[in-house]
mmCIF file of C-alpha atoms and ligand atoms in Angstrom:
data_model
loop_
_atom_site.group_PDB
_atom_site.id
_atom_site.type_symbol
_atom_site.label_atom_id
_atom_site.label_comp_id
_atom_site.label_asym_id
_atom_site.label_seq_id
_atom_site.Cartn_x
_atom_site.Cartn_y
_atom_site.Cartn_z
ATOM 1 C CA MET A 1 89.999 80.621 117.678
ATOM 2 C CA ALA A 2 92.977 81.786 115.653
ATOM 3 C CA LYS A 3 96.029 82.692 117.714
ATOM 4 C CA LEU A 4 97.009 86.351 117.811
ATOM 5 C CA CYS A 5 100.701 86.848 117.079
ATOM 6 C CA VAL A 6 101.804 90.396 117.786
ATOM 7 C CA ASN A 7 104.368 92.230 115.678
ATOM 8 C CA ILE A 8 106.187 94.773 117.848
ATOM 9 C CA ASP A 9 108.392 96.442 115.192
ATOM 10 C CA HIS A 10 106.771 99.827 115.630
ATOM 11 C CA ILE A 11 107.810 100.112 119.251
ATOM 12 C CA ALA A 12 111.335 100.020 117.846
ATOM 13 C CA THR A 13 110.353 102.485 115.092
ATOM 14 C CA LEU A 14 109.455 104.986 117.806
ATOM 15 C CA ARG A 15 112.676 104.314 119.692
ATOM 16 C CA GLN A 16 114.801 104.686 116.551
ATOM 17 C CA ALA A 17 113.250 108.127 115.943
ATOM 18 C CA ARG A 18 115.500 109.260 118.828
ATOM 19 C CA ARG A 19 118.069 106.448 118.794
ATOM 20 C CA ILE A 20 117.852 106.120 122.575
ATOM 21 C CA ASP A 21 116.636 103.223 124.707
ATOM 22 C CA GLU A 22 112.918 103.915 125.015
ATOM 23 C CA PRO A 23 110.388 102.632 124.281
ATOM 24 C CA ASP A 24 111.949 99.195 124.593
ATOM 25 C CA PRO A 25 110.373 96.574 122.291
ATOM 26 C CA VAL A 26 111.389 93.849 124.739
ATOM 27 C CA ALA A 27 109.300 95.450 127.497
ATOM 28 C CA GLY A 28 106.529 95.793 124.907
ATOM 29 C CA ALA A 29 106.776 92.086 124.112
ATOM 30 C CA VAL A 30 106.298 91.196 127.775
ATOM 31 C CA LEU A 31 103.180 93.383 127.955
ATOM 32 C CA ALA A 32 101.844 91.909 124.706
ATOM 33 C CA GLU A 33 102.256 88.418 126.148
ATOM 34 C CA LEU A 34 100.474 89.500 129.335
ATOM 35 C CA GLY A 35 97.646 90.708 127.082
ATOM 36 C CA GLY A 36 97.351 87.273 125.502
ATOM 37 C CA ALA A 37 99.703 87.327 122.507
ATOM 38 C CA ALA A 38 100.287 83.742 121.408
ATOM 39 C CA SER A 39 103.719 84.722 120.134
ATOM 40 C CA ILE A 40 105.800 87.770 119.303
ATOM 41 C CA THR A 41 107.085 88.708 115.852
ATOM 42 C CA CYS A 42 109.903 91.044 114.892
ATOM 43 C CA HIS A 43 111.153 91.935 111.431
ATOM 44 C CA LEU A 44 114.900 92.389 111.156
ATOM 45 C CA ARG A 45 115.195 94.523 108.037
ATOM 46 C CA GLU A 46 118.292 94.840 105.920
ATOM 47 C CA ASP A 47 118.371 98.605 106.658
ATOM 48 C CA ARG A 48 117.717 98.028 110.418
ATOM 49 C CA ARG A 49 115.154 100.815 110.380
ATOM 50 C CA HIS A 50 113.406 99.497 113.482
ATOM 51 C CA MET A 51 114.540 96.217 115.052
ATOM 52 C CA GLN A 52 118.269 95.890 115.731
ATOM 53 C CA ASP A 53 120.255 92.661 116.013
ATOM 54 C CA HIS A 54 120.530 93.048 119.789
ATOM 55 C CA ASP A 55 116.720 93.304 120.008
ATOM 56 C CA VAL A 56 116.325 89.865 118.457
ATOM 57 C CA ALA A 57 118.817 88.380 120.908
ATOM 58 C CA ARG A 58 117.136 90.081 123.891
ATOM 59 C CA LEU A 59 113.660 89.088 122.728
ATOM 60 C CA LEU A 60 114.725 85.477 122.386
ATOM 61 C CA LYS A 61 115.908 85.466 125.997
ATOM 62 C CA THR A 62 112.774 87.155 127.302
ATOM 63 C CA VAL A 63 109.620 86.052 125.493
ATOM 64 C CA LYS A 64 107.768 83.078 126.904
ATOM 65 C CA ASN A 65 105.598 82.033 123.956
ATOM 66 C CA GLY A 66 108.183 82.019 121.211
ATOM 67 C CA LEU A 67 109.687 84.509 118.793
ATOM 68 C CA ASN A 68 108.936 84.642 115.076
ATOM 69 C CA LEU A 69 111.692 86.225 113.004
ATOM 70 C CA GLU A 70 110.422 87.960 109.892
ATOM 71 C CA MET A 71 113.109 88.575 107.288
ATOM 72 C CA ALA A 72 114.073 88.646 103.642
ATOM 73 C CA CYS A 73 115.395 85.403 102.191
ATOM 74 C CA THR A 74 118.940 86.745 101.724
ATOM 75 C CA ASN A 75 122.301 85.231 102.630
ATOM 76 C CA GLU A 76 122.864 87.809 105.387
ATOM 77 C CA MET A 77 119.528 87.075 107.038
ATOM 78 C CA LEU A 78 119.773 83.315 106.570
ATOM 79 C CA ASP A 79 123.160 83.413 108.324
ATOM 80 C CA ILE A 80 121.693 85.403 111.214
ATOM 81 C CA ALA A 81 118.655 83.129 111.581
ATOM 82 C CA ALA A 82 120.811 80.012 111.392
ATOM 83 C CA GLY A 83 122.791 81.381 114.342
ATOM 84 C CA PHE A 84 119.717 81.410 116.589
ATOM 85 C CA LYS A 85 118.663 78.159 118.205
ATOM 86 C CA SER A 86 115.151 78.560 119.456
ATOM 87 C CA LEU A 87 113.127 80.605 116.972
ATOM 88 C CA ARG A 88 109.454 79.641 116.889
ATOM 89 C CA MET A 89 109.267 80.333 113.164
ATOM 90 C CA VAL A 90 111.129 82.121 110.396
ATOM 91 C CA MET A 91 108.871 84.192 108.173
ATOM 92 C CA PHE A 92 110.165 85.000 104.695
ATOM 93 C CA VAL A 93 108.877 88.274 103.293
ATOM 94 C CA PRO A 94 109.865 90.285 100.238
ATOM 95 C CA GLU A 95 111.776 93.423 101.154
ATOM 96 C CA LYS A 96 112.491 96.620 99.295
ATOM 97 C CA ARG A 97 114.560 99.423 100.784
ATOM 98 C CA GLU A 98 112.251 102.177 99.590
ATOM 99 C CA GLU A 99 108.985 100.613 100.843
ATOM 100 C CA VAL A 100 107.228 101.948 103.960
ATOM 101 C CA THR A 101 106.047 98.456 104.926
ATOM 102 C CA THR A 102 105.952 95.009 103.305
ATOM 103 C CA GLU A 103 104.067 95.754 100.107
ATOM 104 C CA GLY A 104 103.193 92.492 98.441
ATOM 105 C CA GLY A 105 103.524 88.805 99.006
ATOM 106 C CA LEU A 106 106.652 86.857 98.221
ATOM 107 C CA ASP A 107 106.661 85.686 94.595
ATOM 108 C CA VAL A 108 107.510 82.088 95.461
ATOM 109 C CA ALA A 109 106.691 80.874 91.981
ATOM 110 C CA GLY A 110 108.959 83.526 90.410
ATOM 111 C CA LYS A 111 111.862 83.113 92.864
ATOM 112 C CA PHE A 112 111.434 79.404 93.390
ATOM 113 C CA ASP A 113 115.067 78.275 93.545
ATOM 114 C CA SER A 114 116.237 80.858 96.091
ATOM 115 C CA VAL A 115 113.142 80.422 98.272
ATOM 116 C CA ALA A 116 113.385 76.623 98.216
ATOM 117 C CA ALA A 117 117.095 76.839 99.098
ATOM 118 C CA GLY A 118 116.283 79.251 101.951
ATOM 119 C CA VAL A 119 113.569 76.949 103.314
ATOM 120 C CA ALA A 120 115.994 73.995 103.192
ATOM 121 C CA ARG A 121 118.711 76.014 104.962
ATOM 122 C CA MET A 122 116.289 77.013 107.727
ATOM 123 C CA ALA A 123 115.042 73.432 108.075
ATOM 124 C CA ALA A 124 118.647 72.293 108.509
ATOM 125 C CA ALA A 125 119.015 74.912 111.263
ATOM 126 C CA GLY A 126 115.881 73.495 112.926
ATOM 127 C CA HIS A 127 113.536 76.351 111.991
ATOM 128 C CA LYS A 128 109.989 76.064 110.654
ATOM 129 C CA VAL A 129 109.408 78.457 107.746
ATOM 130 C CA SER A 130 106.359 80.515 106.865
ATOM 131 C CA LEU A 131 106.059 82.162 103.443
ATOM 132 C CA PHE A 132 104.124 85.424 103.226
ATOM 133 C CA ILE A 133 102.253 85.216 99.941
ATOM 134 C CA ASP A 134 99.419 86.796 98.025
ATOM 135 C CA ALA A 135 96.191 84.811 98.189
ATOM 136 C CA ARG A 136 96.655 82.981 94.896
ATOM 137 C CA ARG A 137 96.458 79.220 94.328
ATOM 138 C CA ALA A 138 99.609 79.300 92.168
ATOM 139 C CA GLN A 139 101.596 80.749 95.098
ATOM 140 C CA ILE A 140 100.240 78.037 97.414
ATOM 141 C CA ASP A 141 101.347 75.336 94.982
ATOM 142 C CA ALA A 142 104.803 76.912 94.756
ATOM 143 C CA ALA A 143 105.071 77.339 98.557
ATOM 144 C CA ARG A 144 104.289 73.675 99.100
ATOM 145 C CA GLU A 145 106.741 72.602 96.453
ATOM 146 C CA ALA A 146 109.414 74.830 98.024
ATOM 147 C CA GLY A 147 109.028 72.824 101.239
ATOM 148 C CA ALA A 148 107.284 75.404 103.437
ATOM 149 C CA GLN A 149 105.105 74.057 106.234
ATOM 150 C CA VAL A 150 103.274 77.325 106.759
ATOM 151 C CA VAL A 151 101.873 80.064 104.536
ATOM 152 C CA GLU A 152 100.725 83.479 105.655
ATOM 153 C CA LEU A 153 98.083 84.954 103.377
ATOM 154 C CA HIS A 154 98.555 88.663 102.689
ATOM 155 C CA THR A 155 95.429 90.430 103.946
ATOM 156 C CA GLY A 156 96.631 93.888 102.798
ATOM 157 C CA PRO A 157 94.568 93.854 99.571
ATOM 158 C CA TYR A 158 91.445 93.025 101.651
ATOM 159 C CA ALA A 159 92.282 95.732 104.216
ATOM 160 C CA ASN A 160 92.839 98.344 101.503
ATOM 161 C CA ALA A 161 89.918 97.374 99.264
ATOM 162 C CA VAL A 162 86.876 99.594 98.858
ATOM 163 C CA GLY A 163 83.274 98.904 97.793
ATOM 164 C CA ASP A 164 82.641 95.510 96.227
ATOM 165 C CA GLY A 165 86.371 94.883 96.252
ATOM 166 C CA VAL A 166 86.216 94.113 99.979
ATOM 167 C CA CYS A 167 83.922 91.115 99.403
ATOM 168 C CA ASP A 168 85.990 89.992 96.417
ATOM 169 C CA GLU A 169 89.214 90.046 98.427
ATOM 170 C CA LEU A 170 87.587 88.252 101.366
ATOM 171 C CA ALA A 171 86.206 85.580 99.027
ATOM 172 C CA MET A 172 89.688 85.127 97.572
ATOM 173 C CA LEU A 173 91.167 84.669 101.057
ATOM 174 C CA MET A 174 88.461 82.094 101.893
ATOM 175 C CA ASP A 175 89.066 80.133 98.717
ATOM 176 C CA VAL A 176 92.847 80.110 98.996
ATOM 177 C CA ALA A 177 92.834 79.325 102.736
ATOM 178 C CA ASP A 178 90.638 76.307 102.040
ATOM 179 C CA TYR A 179 92.840 75.214 99.136
ATOM 180 C CA ALA A 180 96.035 75.486 101.206
ATOM 181 C CA GLN A 181 94.553 73.550 104.124
ATOM 182 C CA HIS A 182 93.555 70.728 101.826
ATOM 183 C CA LEU A 183 97.172 70.534 100.685
ATOM 184 C CA GLY A 184 98.200 70.091 104.312
ATOM 185 C CA LEU A 185 99.695 73.536 104.910
ATOM 186 C CA GLN A 186 99.272 75.533 108.104
ATOM 187 C CA VAL A 187 97.487 78.710 107.042
ATOM 188 C CA ASN A 188 98.029 82.049 108.783
ATOM 189 C CA ALA A 189 97.042 85.529 107.686
ATOM 190 C CA GLY A 190 98.107 89.071 108.325
ATOM 191 C CA HIS A 191 98.867 92.631 107.276
ATOM 192 C CA GLY A 192 96.675 95.690 107.596
ATOM 193 C CA LEU A 193 94.270 94.070 110.042
ATOM 194 C CA ASN A 194 92.655 96.317 112.636
ATOM 195 C CA LEU A 195 89.686 96.482 114.993
ATOM 196 C CA ARG A 196 87.343 97.425 112.128
ATOM 197 C CA ASN A 197 88.267 94.695 109.643
ATOM 198 C CA VAL A 198 89.599 91.692 111.600
ATOM 199 C CA ALA A 199 86.315 89.906 112.460
ATOM 200 C CA PRO A 200 85.458 88.632 108.933
ATOM 201 C CA VAL A 201 89.022 87.309 108.547
ATOM 202 C CA ALA A 202 88.885 85.634 111.967
ATOM 203 C CA ALA A 203 85.710 83.893 110.771
ATOM 204 C CA ILE A 204 87.530 82.135 107.906
ATOM 205 C CA GLY A 205 87.581 78.479 108.898
ATOM 206 C CA GLY A 206 90.863 76.854 109.806
ATOM 207 C CA LEU A 207 93.126 79.908 110.031
ATOM 208 C CA CYS A 208 95.725 79.120 112.686
ATOM 209 C CA GLU A 209 97.273 82.509 113.394
ATOM 210 C CA LEU A 210 96.620 86.175 112.716
ATOM 211 C CA HIS A 211 99.754 88.336 112.592
ATOM 212 C CA ILE A 212 99.000 91.921 113.554
ATOM 213 C CA GLY A 213 101.303 94.817 114.365
ATOM 214 C CA HIS A 214 100.682 98.393 113.315
ATOM 215 C CA SER A 215 97.084 98.743 114.475
ATOM 216 C CA ILE A 216 97.808 97.246 117.902
ATOM 217 C CA ILE A 217 100.788 99.539 118.536
ATOM 218 C CA SER A 218 98.819 102.565 117.216
ATOM 219 C CA HIS A 219 95.854 101.733 119.424
ATOM 220 C CA ALA A 220 98.165 101.280 122.411
ATOM 221 C CA VAL A 221 99.459 104.843 121.930
ATOM 222 C CA MET A 222 95.893 106.141 121.897
ATOM 223 C CA VAL A 223 94.541 104.177 124.849
ATOM 224 C CA GLY A 224 97.700 104.879 126.866
ATOM 225 C CA LEU A 225 98.168 108.595 126.167
ATOM 226 C CA GLU A 226 95.783 109.957 128.779
ATOM 227 C CA ARG A 227 97.466 107.913 131.511
ATOM 228 C CA ALA A 228 100.920 108.926 130.309
ATOM 229 C CA VAL A 229 100.027 112.628 130.574
ATOM 230 C CA ARG A 230 98.510 112.123 134.037
ATOM 231 C CA GLU A 231 101.639 110.332 135.239
ATOM 232 C CA MET A 232 103.899 113.098 133.888
ATOM 233 C CA ARG A 233 101.793 115.766 135.619
ATOM 234 C CA ALA A 234 101.985 113.809 138.882
ATOM 235 C CA GLU A 235 105.776 113.605 138.621
ATOM 236 C CA ILE A 236 106.090 117.355 137.942
ATOM 237 C CA GLY A 237 103.900 117.898 141.000
ATOM 238 C CA ARG A 238 106.162 115.625 143.057
ATOM 239 C CA GLY A 239 109.227 117.750 142.192
ATOM 240 C CA GLU A 240 107.390 120.899 143.215
ATOM 241 C CA MET A 241 106.173 119.279 146.434
ATOM 242 C CA LEU A 242 109.703 118.167 147.406
ATOM 243 C CA ALA A 243 111.025 121.672 146.670
ATOM 244 C CA ALA A 244 108.284 123.128 148.881
ATOM 245 C CA ARG A 245 109.540 120.849 151.681
ATOM 246 C CA GLY A 246 112.968 122.458 151.376
ATOM 247 C CA LEU A 247 114.803 120.021 149.086
ATOM 248 C CA SER A 248 117.025 121.586 146.434
ATOM 249 C CA PRO A 249 117.029 120.278 142.827
ATOM 250 C CA LEU A 250 120.363 118.574 143.652
ATOM 251 C CA ASP A 251 118.822 116.864 146.723
ATOM 252 C CA ILE A 252 115.997 115.573 144.544
ATOM 253 C CA LEU A 253 118.478 114.379 141.889
ATOM 254 C CA ALA A 254 120.318 112.404 144.562
ATOM 255 C CA ARG A 255 117.118 110.424 145.236
ATOM 256 C CA TYR A 256 117.078 108.901 141.710
HETATM 257 N N1 LIG B 301 102.657 89.732 108.485
HETATM 258 C C1 LIG B 301 103.727 90.113 107.768
HETATM 259 C C2 LIG B 301 104.402 89.084 106.954
HETATM 260 C C3 LIG B 301 104.212 91.429 107.800
HETATM 261 O O1 LIG B 301 105.264 91.782 107.050
HETATM 262 C C4 LIG B 301 103.578 92.348 108.661
HETATM 263 C C5 LIG B 301 104.127 93.738 108.785
HETATM 264 O O2 LIG B 301 105.416 93.699 109.319
HETATM 265 C C6 LIG B 301 102.472 91.911 109.385
HETATM 266 C C7 LIG B 301 102.011 90.614 109.263
HETATM 267 C C8 LIG B 301 101.743 92.834 110.287
HETATM 268 O O3 LIG B 301 101.126 93.826 109.496
HETATM 269 P P1 LIG B 301 100.520 95.094 110.199
HETATM 270 O O4 LIG B 301 101.650 95.818 110.846
HETATM 271 O O5 LIG B 301 99.919 95.859 109.064
HETATM 272 O O6 LIG B 301 99.512 94.601 111.189
#
């Protein structure tokens, strides 16, 4: 069975909406590991829209199964990654400031020199590198030539396809996964996967890891909301009960 690697960026997205300290992605990572995550992934973006530098450092100290650092192949990010000792994997992705999420795969063939130099720099720092690429044989050839040990096939086009396009995109993933494995690459896949579309991808032979974020965090909000409301009601009731016993609001505050 492919390993499930959980991307927890969107816990930080929620936190950054208020710029306070909850929800904490590090606590989320612990829960994801308890749920069976084979590893945790965070994307440190140039604009720091969700994960912050201190999150990466705290995650590295806390997670048990290893931390994957997703990032653009830029000098700033390469410097940061080189400063960490025990990353499980560095994942190069293309990054645009204006995008809502990673939009397409890395054009390894088109940016060969900078990607190959980035892979070499990470190897020198002791990090394995994964390249997030569109499911195209030419990108696999380029990824291998650039020295990557791992490729992650972009499943977004499959997830977003409609009608016959779904089968076409799945067939493309199957073909390219097989091609990459025969070249000796570790093949992972991810982006846009959810409870309704993951099974056919999981059935592709030889995929090592599935990297999933948004749908897991979204589903967690939904399955956890009822309990969260119940717990808030219980706490309101506790305040009222203590007041009925004669405690003032200041007495109750002193108990926290
Ligand atoms: N893999 C890569 C390389 C990504 O950039 C992302 C999104 O950060 C994912 C997987 C997870 O995608 P999603 O959040 O759509 O599950």
